XYZ file of C-alpha atoms in Angstrom:
535
model
C 125.057 238.295 98.006
C 124.975 242.037 98.506
C 121.786 244.037 99.145
C 121.270 247.764 98.667
C 118.073 249.673 99.355
C 117.288 252.026 96.478
C 113.819 253.356 97.419
C 112.248 254.112 100.794
C 109.307 256.432 100.225
C 106.170 256.010 102.302
C 105.170 252.383 101.883
C 107.262 251.891 98.751
C 110.501 249.934 98.964
C 113.014 248.853 96.333
C 116.236 246.878 96.588
C 119.130 245.885 94.374
C 120.497 242.404 95.083
C 123.868 241.525 93.564
C 124.843 237.862 93.329
C 128.546 237.348 92.482
C 129.301 235.319 89.363
C 131.608 233.077 91.445
C 128.660 232.062 93.657
C 126.536 231.159 90.637
C 129.399 229.207 89.042
C 129.968 227.255 92.250
C 126.289 226.360 92.447
C 126.214 225.279 88.792
C 129.294 223.071 89.304
C 127.694 221.546 92.398
C 124.518 220.839 90.436
C 126.511 219.196 87.633
C 128.202 216.872 90.136
C 124.793 216.078 91.582
C 123.193 215.081 88.272
C 126.239 213.502 86.605
C 125.653 210.003 88.065
C 122.211 209.914 86.413
C 123.401 211.034 82.951
C 123.596 208.358 80.243
C 125.791 208.781 77.138
C 126.869 206.254 74.487
C 130.450 205.098 75.042
C 130.448 205.750 78.787
C 129.496 203.513 81.643
C 126.559 204.737 83.789
C 127.732 207.460 86.150
C 131.098 207.876 84.363
C 130.251 210.694 81.940
C 132.868 213.483 82.390
C 131.635 216.671 84.063
C 132.653 218.818 81.077
C 130.399 216.749 78.773
C 127.525 216.937 81.244
C 127.965 220.693 81.342
C 128.027 220.844 77.537
C 124.805 218.800 77.270
C 122.804 220.283 80.165
C 124.666 223.438 81.137
C 122.098 225.908 79.795
C 119.159 224.234 81.560
C 121.134 223.858 84.789
C 122.232 227.492 84.598
C 118.597 228.683 84.279
C 117.528 226.464 87.161
C 120.329 227.696 89.423
C 119.594 231.344 88.620
C 115.887 230.864 89.338
C 116.564 229.052 92.619
C 119.123 231.658 93.663
C 116.725 234.520 92.953
C 114.044 232.809 95.031
C 116.438 232.185 97.932
C 117.790 235.742 97.759
C 114.346 237.356 97.818
C 113.267 235.136 100.714
C 116.401 236.149 102.623
C 115.740 239.828 101.855
C 112.219 239.555 103.279
C 113.529 237.914 106.451
C 116.513 240.204 106.980
C 114.550 243.412 106.418
C 111.420 242.117 108.210
C 109.333 243.128 105.206
C 105.574 242.557 105.046
C 104.655 242.901 101.363
C 101.184 244.238 100.658
C 101.082 242.457 97.305
C 103.355 240.227 95.245
C 106.776 241.959 94.879
C 107.991 242.807 91.384
C 111.230 240.943 90.720
C 113.442 241.439 87.657
C 116.823 240.192 86.498
C 119.031 242.861 84.883
C 118.733 243.158 81.092
C 122.486 242.936 80.618
C 122.908 239.706 82.583
C 125.062 237.041 80.922
C 126.444 233.766 82.200
C 129.745 234.385 83.931
C 128.771 237.874 85.124
C 127.348 239.078 88.415
C 123.571 238.872 88.528
C 121.707 242.028 89.553
C 118.121 241.584 90.733
C 115.728 244.455 91.416
C 112.937 243.933 93.923
C 110.124 246.504 94.139
C 107.201 246.304 96.534
C 104.834 248.090 98.843
C 104.809 247.105 102.493
C 101.876 246.964 104.849
C 101.584 250.010 107.109
C 102.450 249.688 110.774
C 99.132 250.047 112.567
C 98.779 250.384 116.284
C 96.380 247.776 117.600
C 93.043 249.612 117.461
C 91.236 250.021 120.757
C 88.135 247.886 120.975
C 86.856 249.650 124.080
C 83.948 252.020 123.906
C 82.274 250.552 120.811
C 78.526 251.083 121.076
C 76.038 249.592 118.640
C 72.293 249.621 118.248
C 70.798 246.324 117.130
C 67.586 246.791 115.176
C 65.433 243.665 115.395
C 62.251 242.783 113.541
C 59.769 240.610 115.468
C 57.966 238.008 113.356
C 54.188 238.501 113.450
C 51.424 235.938 113.019
C 50.346 237.800 109.891
C 53.788 237.304 108.326
C 53.668 233.591 109.116
C 50.218 233.275 107.550
C 51.444 235.129 104.457
C 54.423 232.781 104.158
C 52.143 229.752 104.503
C 49.872 231.128 101.791
C 52.917 231.418 99.537
C 53.814 227.769 100.113
C 50.227 226.748 99.461
C 50.354 228.673 96.187
C 53.417 226.711 95.143
C 51.748 223.388 95.978
C 48.569 223.672 93.954
C 46.041 220.859 93.815
C 43.532 220.097 91.086
C 40.206 218.297 90.827
C 38.339 216.878 87.851
C 36.186 219.406 86.026
C 32.871 218.702 84.371
C 33.241 216.792 81.110
C 31.739 219.758 79.271
C 34.377 222.137 80.669
C 36.609 223.744 78.038
C 40.246 223.928 79.150
C 41.613 227.411 79.840
C 44.929 228.844 81.016
C 45.580 227.670 84.545
C 43.721 224.385 84.085
C 45.580 221.102 84.252
C 45.329 218.504 81.485
C 46.142 214.815 81.764
C 47.100 213.745 78.247
C 48.578 210.981 76.140
C 50.549 212.134 73.121
C 52.515 210.711 70.190
C 54.903 212.905 68.215
C 55.677 212.361 64.539
C 58.087 213.754 61.946
C 56.754 213.468 58.392
C 54.145 211.015 59.680
C 56.705 208.755 61.379
C 56.762 208.441 65.161
C 60.099 209.588 66.555
C 61.882 208.245 69.588
C 61.047 209.997 72.836
C 58.008 211.764 71.419
C 55.472 209.626 73.263
C 54.049 209.859 76.780
C 51.043 208.662 78.755
C 49.216 210.397 81.594
C 51.404 213.488 81.221
C 50.260 216.374 83.447
C 50.324 219.787 81.784
C 49.151 223.122 83.213
C 48.086 225.362 80.348
C 49.980 228.646 80.291
C 52.880 227.270 82.325
C 55.290 227.330 79.377
C 56.405 223.818 80.231
C 56.153 222.443 76.693
C 57.659 223.883 73.512
C 56.111 227.092 72.069
C 52.765 226.525 70.360
C 52.003 223.218 72.091
C 49.957 224.480 75.028
C 48.247 227.271 73.123
C 46.615 224.800 70.732
C 45.071 222.860 73.612
C 43.100 225.781 75.005
C 39.415 224.909 74.656
C 39.750 221.088 74.582
C 37.428 218.874 76.627
C 37.819 215.597 78.492
C 37.873 212.683 76.032
C 38.704 214.842 73.030
C 41.351 213.783 70.498
C 43.304 216.414 68.631
C 46.302 216.636 66.316
C 48.475 219.741 66.543
C 51.482 220.960 64.574
C 54.431 222.653 66.265
C 57.929 223.748 65.303
C 60.814 222.804 67.576
C 63.054 225.761 68.519
C 66.186 226.166 66.413
C 68.330 225.817 69.555
C 66.497 222.712 70.821
C 68.774 220.306 72.704
C 67.922 217.312 70.479
C 69.711 218.222 67.241
C 67.631 215.878 65.073
C 64.507 217.802 66.131
C 65.862 221.369 66.243
C 63.963 223.628 63.849
C 61.771 220.757 62.557
C 57.980 220.762 62.154
C 56.272 217.932 64.010
C 52.738 216.740 64.650
C 51.401 215.435 67.936
C 48.374 213.192 68.239
C 46.853 214.053 71.600
C 44.203 212.360 73.706
C 42.787 214.490 76.517
C 42.086 212.094 79.382
C 41.044 214.714 81.923
C 40.582 218.440 82.381
C 41.192 219.551 85.946
C 40.657 222.879 87.673
C 42.655 224.311 90.529
C 41.210 223.907 93.989
C 41.888 226.119 96.963
C 44.569 224.592 99.152
C 43.499 224.455 102.768
C 46.304 225.240 105.188
C 45.529 222.590 107.757
C 46.944 219.468 109.359
C 46.567 217.465 106.140
C 48.444 220.133 104.200
C 51.336 220.029 106.687
C 51.432 216.233 106.480
C 51.470 216.416 102.661
C 54.746 218.303 103.071
C 56.178 215.538 105.259
C 55.675 217.274 108.622
C 53.965 216.005 111.740
C 51.594 218.908 112.265
C 50.542 222.384 111.191
C 52.184 223.784 114.332
C 55.511 222.293 113.235
C 55.106 223.927 109.820
C 54.429 227.297 111.464
C 57.521 226.929 113.651
C 59.644 226.299 110.549
C 58.163 229.336 108.799
C 58.826 231.521 111.833
C 62.454 230.348 112.005
C 62.965 231.085 108.307
C 61.487 234.575 108.628
C 63.649 235.278 111.673
C 66.711 234.129 109.745
C 65.889 236.491 106.869
C 65.548 239.550 109.094
C 68.599 238.477 111.124
C 70.669 238.875 107.958
C 69.445 242.469 107.564
C 70.108 243.147 111.241
C 73.670 241.882 110.906
C 74.222 244.063 107.825
C 72.990 247.126 109.730
C 75.195 246.389 112.750
C 78.237 245.606 110.648
C 77.989 248.832 108.705
C 77.618 250.831 111.903
C 80.661 249.032 113.351
C 82.800 249.633 110.279
C 81.771 253.286 110.189
C 83.092 253.673 113.739
C 86.379 251.979 112.837
C 86.816 254.033 109.669
C 86.054 257.295 111.455
C 88.595 256.604 114.194
C 91.571 255.586 112.044
C 93.377 257.282 109.195
C 96.622 255.939 107.752
C 98.306 255.464 104.410
C 97.269 252.320 102.579
C 99.216 250.474 99.862
C 98.301 251.767 96.433
C 98.669 248.331 94.868
C 96.022 246.922 97.210
C 93.679 249.814 96.434
C 94.197 249.315 92.706
C 93.435 245.593 92.994
C 90.300 246.270 95.041
C 89.140 248.974 92.652
C 89.653 246.636 89.697
C 87.214 244.169 91.274
C 84.631 246.907 91.930
C 85.049 248.310 88.431
C 84.644 244.943 86.765
C 81.395 244.371 88.661
C 80.096 247.817 87.754
C 80.907 247.346 84.072
C 79.136 243.990 83.992
C 76.038 245.507 85.599
C 76.123 248.509 83.272
C 76.409 246.245 80.215
C 73.128 244.601 81.249
C 71.335 247.931 81.742
C 68.542 248.994 79.398
C 70.835 251.770 78.173
C 74.413 250.395 78.487
C 76.056 253.493 77.017
C 74.386 255.822 79.527
C 75.111 253.470 82.430
C 78.784 253.202 81.456
C 79.056 256.987 81.161
C 77.539 257.431 84.605
C 79.986 255.115 86.342
C 82.845 256.806 84.463
C 81.660 260.150 85.875
C 81.694 258.640 89.382
C 85.008 256.812 89.029
C 86.794 258.811 91.727
C 84.067 258.008 94.227
C 84.431 254.286 93.569
C 88.181 254.619 94.073
C 87.431 256.157 97.475
C 85.238 253.149 98.260
C 88.116 250.831 97.309
C 90.497 252.721 99.602
C 87.991 252.513 102.461
C 87.658 248.755 101.978
C 91.409 248.247 102.062
C 91.810 250.366 105.192
C 89.014 248.489 106.951
C 90.496 245.163 105.875
C 93.849 246.085 107.408
C 92.162 247.290 110.599
C 90.148 244.092 110.973
C 93.267 242.011 110.304
C 95.212 243.903 112.974
C 92.357 243.536 115.475
C 92.086 239.831 114.733
C 95.811 239.200 115.129
C 96.040 241.264 118.309
C 93.170 239.349 119.884
C 93.953 235.834 118.750
C 91.154 235.446 116.220
C 91.986 232.539 113.946
C 90.524 230.337 111.244
C 91.150 226.800 112.409
C 92.627 224.110 110.200
C 89.298 222.287 110.328
C 87.448 225.409 109.161
C 89.977 225.927 106.381
C 89.575 222.323 105.253
C 85.835 222.842 105.080
C 86.311 226.000 102.994
C 88.577 224.131 100.575
C 86.123 221.264 100.233
C 83.243 223.664 99.640
C 85.272 225.535 97.027
C 86.160 222.288 95.289
C 82.488 221.446 94.793
C 82.193 224.043 92.015
C 84.498 221.948 89.851
C 84.000 218.661 88.062
C 84.678 215.597 90.216
C 87.865 214.784 88.332
C 89.226 218.322 88.912
C 88.439 218.720 92.608
C 91.662 217.207 93.929
C 93.695 219.488 91.661
C 91.844 222.483 93.104
C 92.631 221.302 96.638
C 96.330 220.924 95.759
C 96.366 224.381 94.160
C 94.940 226.053 97.281
C 97.377 224.164 99.499
C 100.369 225.241 97.402
C 99.454 228.903 96.762
C 99.427 231.187 99.829
C 97.636 233.965 97.923
C 94.799 231.710 96.784
C 94.444 230.261 100.280
C 94.284 233.768 101.776
C 91.539 234.819 99.353
C 89.503 231.741 100.240
C 90.048 232.287 103.959
C 89.423 236.060 104.059
C 85.582 236.221 104.151
C 85.360 233.768 107.055
C 88.167 235.512 108.939
C 86.436 238.862 108.493
C 83.160 237.447 109.832
C 84.943 236.017 112.869
C 86.608 239.341 113.673
C 83.284 241.175 113.260
C 81.590 238.656 115.581
C 84.412 239.158 118.099
C 83.811 242.910 118.039
C 80.058 242.417 118.377
C 80.731 240.437 121.563
C 82.949 243.213 122.944
C 80.639 246.093 122.014
C 77.949 247.609 124.187
C 74.801 246.653 122.289
C 71.300 248.028 122.805
C 68.306 246.526 121.032
C 65.301 248.211 119.464
C 62.366 246.613 117.692
C 61.539 248.060 114.274
C 59.657 247.107 111.140
C 61.382 245.614 108.096
C 60.909 248.929 106.287
C 62.560 250.853 109.118
C 65.482 248.409 109.185
C 66.030 248.751 105.453
C 65.827 252.537 105.732
C 68.476 252.463 108.477
C 70.803 250.442 106.247
C 70.347 252.892 103.377
C 70.970 255.827 105.728
C 74.272 254.277 106.824
C 75.252 253.868 103.170
C 74.616 257.579 102.581
C 76.638 258.534 105.673
C 79.754 256.558 104.689
C 83.055 258.441 105.153
C 84.019 257.191 101.695
C 81.113 258.813 99.821
C 78.993 256.559 97.674
C 77.000 258.552 95.108
C 73.567 257.797 96.496
C 71.838 260.838 95.070
C 72.818 259.798 91.603
C 71.797 256.254 92.364
C 68.210 257.305 93.011
C 67.959 258.426 89.383
C 69.415 255.250 87.994
C 67.532 252.408 86.427
C 67.328 249.297 88.517
C 70.405 247.415 87.207
C 72.747 250.389 87.613
C 71.473 251.077 91.118
C 72.042 247.463 92.037
C 75.600 247.678 90.735
C 76.335 250.758 92.800
C 74.903 249.281 95.968
C 76.974 246.158 95.466
C 80.124 248.201 94.967
C 79.437 250.365 97.987
C 78.908 247.469 100.369
C 81.200 247.472 103.369
C 83.204 244.441 102.384
C 86.757 245.038 103.570
C 89.499 243.973 101.214
C 91.419 241.065 102.605
C 95.088 241.316 103.453
C 96.974 239.186 100.968
C 100.303 237.505 101.795
C 103.161 237.709 99.389
C 104.110 234.586 97.519
C 107.188 232.962 98.989
C 108.880 231.869 95.792
C 110.424 234.194 93.243
C 108.899 232.860 90.043
C 111.603 233.758 87.552
C 111.034 231.197 84.810
C 114.346 231.337 83.011
C 117.688 233.019 83.420
C 116.397 235.857 81.259
C 113.152 236.315 83.201
C 112.415 239.979 83.925
C 109.344 240.015 86.124
C 107.536 237.738 88.491
C 103.965 236.694 87.831
C 101.293 238.226 90.027
C 100.135 235.465 92.286
C 96.710 237.072 92.435
C 96.292 236.317 88.721
C 97.334 232.689 88.968
C 94.566 230.251 88.093
C 94.228 226.706 89.386
C 94.991 224.104 86.792
C 91.712 222.477 87.671
C 89.590 225.491 86.802
C 87.149 224.521 84.095
C 83.528 225.367 83.538
C 81.519 223.534 86.187
C 79.557 220.635 84.808
C 75.966 221.553 84.032
C 73.310 220.166 86.274
C 70.033 218.476 85.423
C 69.309 220.667 82.421
C 72.364 219.367 80.592
C 71.454 215.817 81.399
C 67.882 215.964 80.169
C 67.299 213.087 77.762
C 66.711 214.053 74.157
C 63.957 211.476 73.984
C 61.588 213.930 75.754
C 61.212 216.532 72.986
C 57.693 217.731 73.619
C 58.666 219.592 76.774
C 61.393 221.915 77.931
C 61.556 219.525 80.831
C 60.768 215.878 80.378
C 56.988 215.342 80.466
C 56.253 213.792 83.812
C 53.891 211.030 84.828
C 51.115 211.793 87.259
C 53.271 211.512 90.338
C 55.751 214.070 89.019
C 53.232 216.562 87.740
C 53.456 218.856 90.738
C 56.347 221.263 90.995
């Protein structure tokens, strides 16, 4: 094997690897001897088939296998000998004019990671903006919970049901006068105006009284989950057993106990902890952005174009999806096209920050433990169907690129936490509004300019897309795949490991909605008995 460097420009490298035909022939002959004992052919005893016949029968397949294996071994050796750190999957190609019996010429093109001096972590100063939780906020949160746990009491028998009232009803559904399966329920709780039952059902019950019997006619939606009912007209014989009106929920000891807690004080403690957790997330965002701004301002170096392109592709895809959902998709798409260069600058900033955080983490021994990685894999597997989860686990374990992508967010958080611990941090209490304003101010002051002035004129979906794209989420450093995936002897280019998909990847199984029984057609959700009436 002979290696010649053909390109050395900035971070770009290219090599020409020449593998002598004699080496390939020797490997093919060795492979033939290896498989010959397993070959079966009429007229020959097992293991006694001549090598020339084995070569005639399996030579082409063995030749392709040997070439692929040799390419993989040669590229691996190149990476080791030249101490290369690929930024992305190298491009590997076998010469167009290659034929069996000739020398094989392989071109390898790649970008390498820049050599970065370990950034100094001394002198980092951060201000931590904290939001104290007030009693008023706790009371407001409790009122919200009370509003979600409404209670009802019997109304006067002369009361006519209105939107917001709860009915307790029996009903029987019929198609062409014949009762259909699943169209019957007793003591079903229905809040008028809730949209729980199919269109037209609740509206026709406005004005009914306790004890009243009424027959209504409704049309099932064309896309209804029970195909034998979809688009059909049906009647429902309804008996109103009670009309109930909403009562004010008292936030007291009994209310706390109705939620399964020991006391109202315990409920308040839980609410306070939840509110603190919410504002803590905003505080972390503010501190992280300030930290990354300091890192970005203090370091400038060339970054691999392939990594920037990959990061930009992710940003651009997100922006296009958001723009497509805008009230005026054409205008939203035109706007992001006008700002394309600015989003490319954001992508470059992310990549640079990702490389900086990686270098800081490696220099200071920050690691994702095997136990943490196992937890990440198991969590990732949960998005797949039970029968596909093991295949997902095997895919992650066998693909370095996929494993790195799964690992990257946790690794980034651990490096950021490490830097928080090393920084000189001062605290200042602010309101939620002041904290949010500080975050927005940091967005506007980014070295990689996000078009915030334009964003203020955008409609809500486009603004959300821009903010998401401009978030300081460093691009992770991706390892190069170890194997050269030339598929056949004539293969020209390796597959991008970043595009590889796990064999297990299928649409996740739908949850409860998909499992709703068709025998409950009168409601979008199955009509519940009394005990299940509350949401």
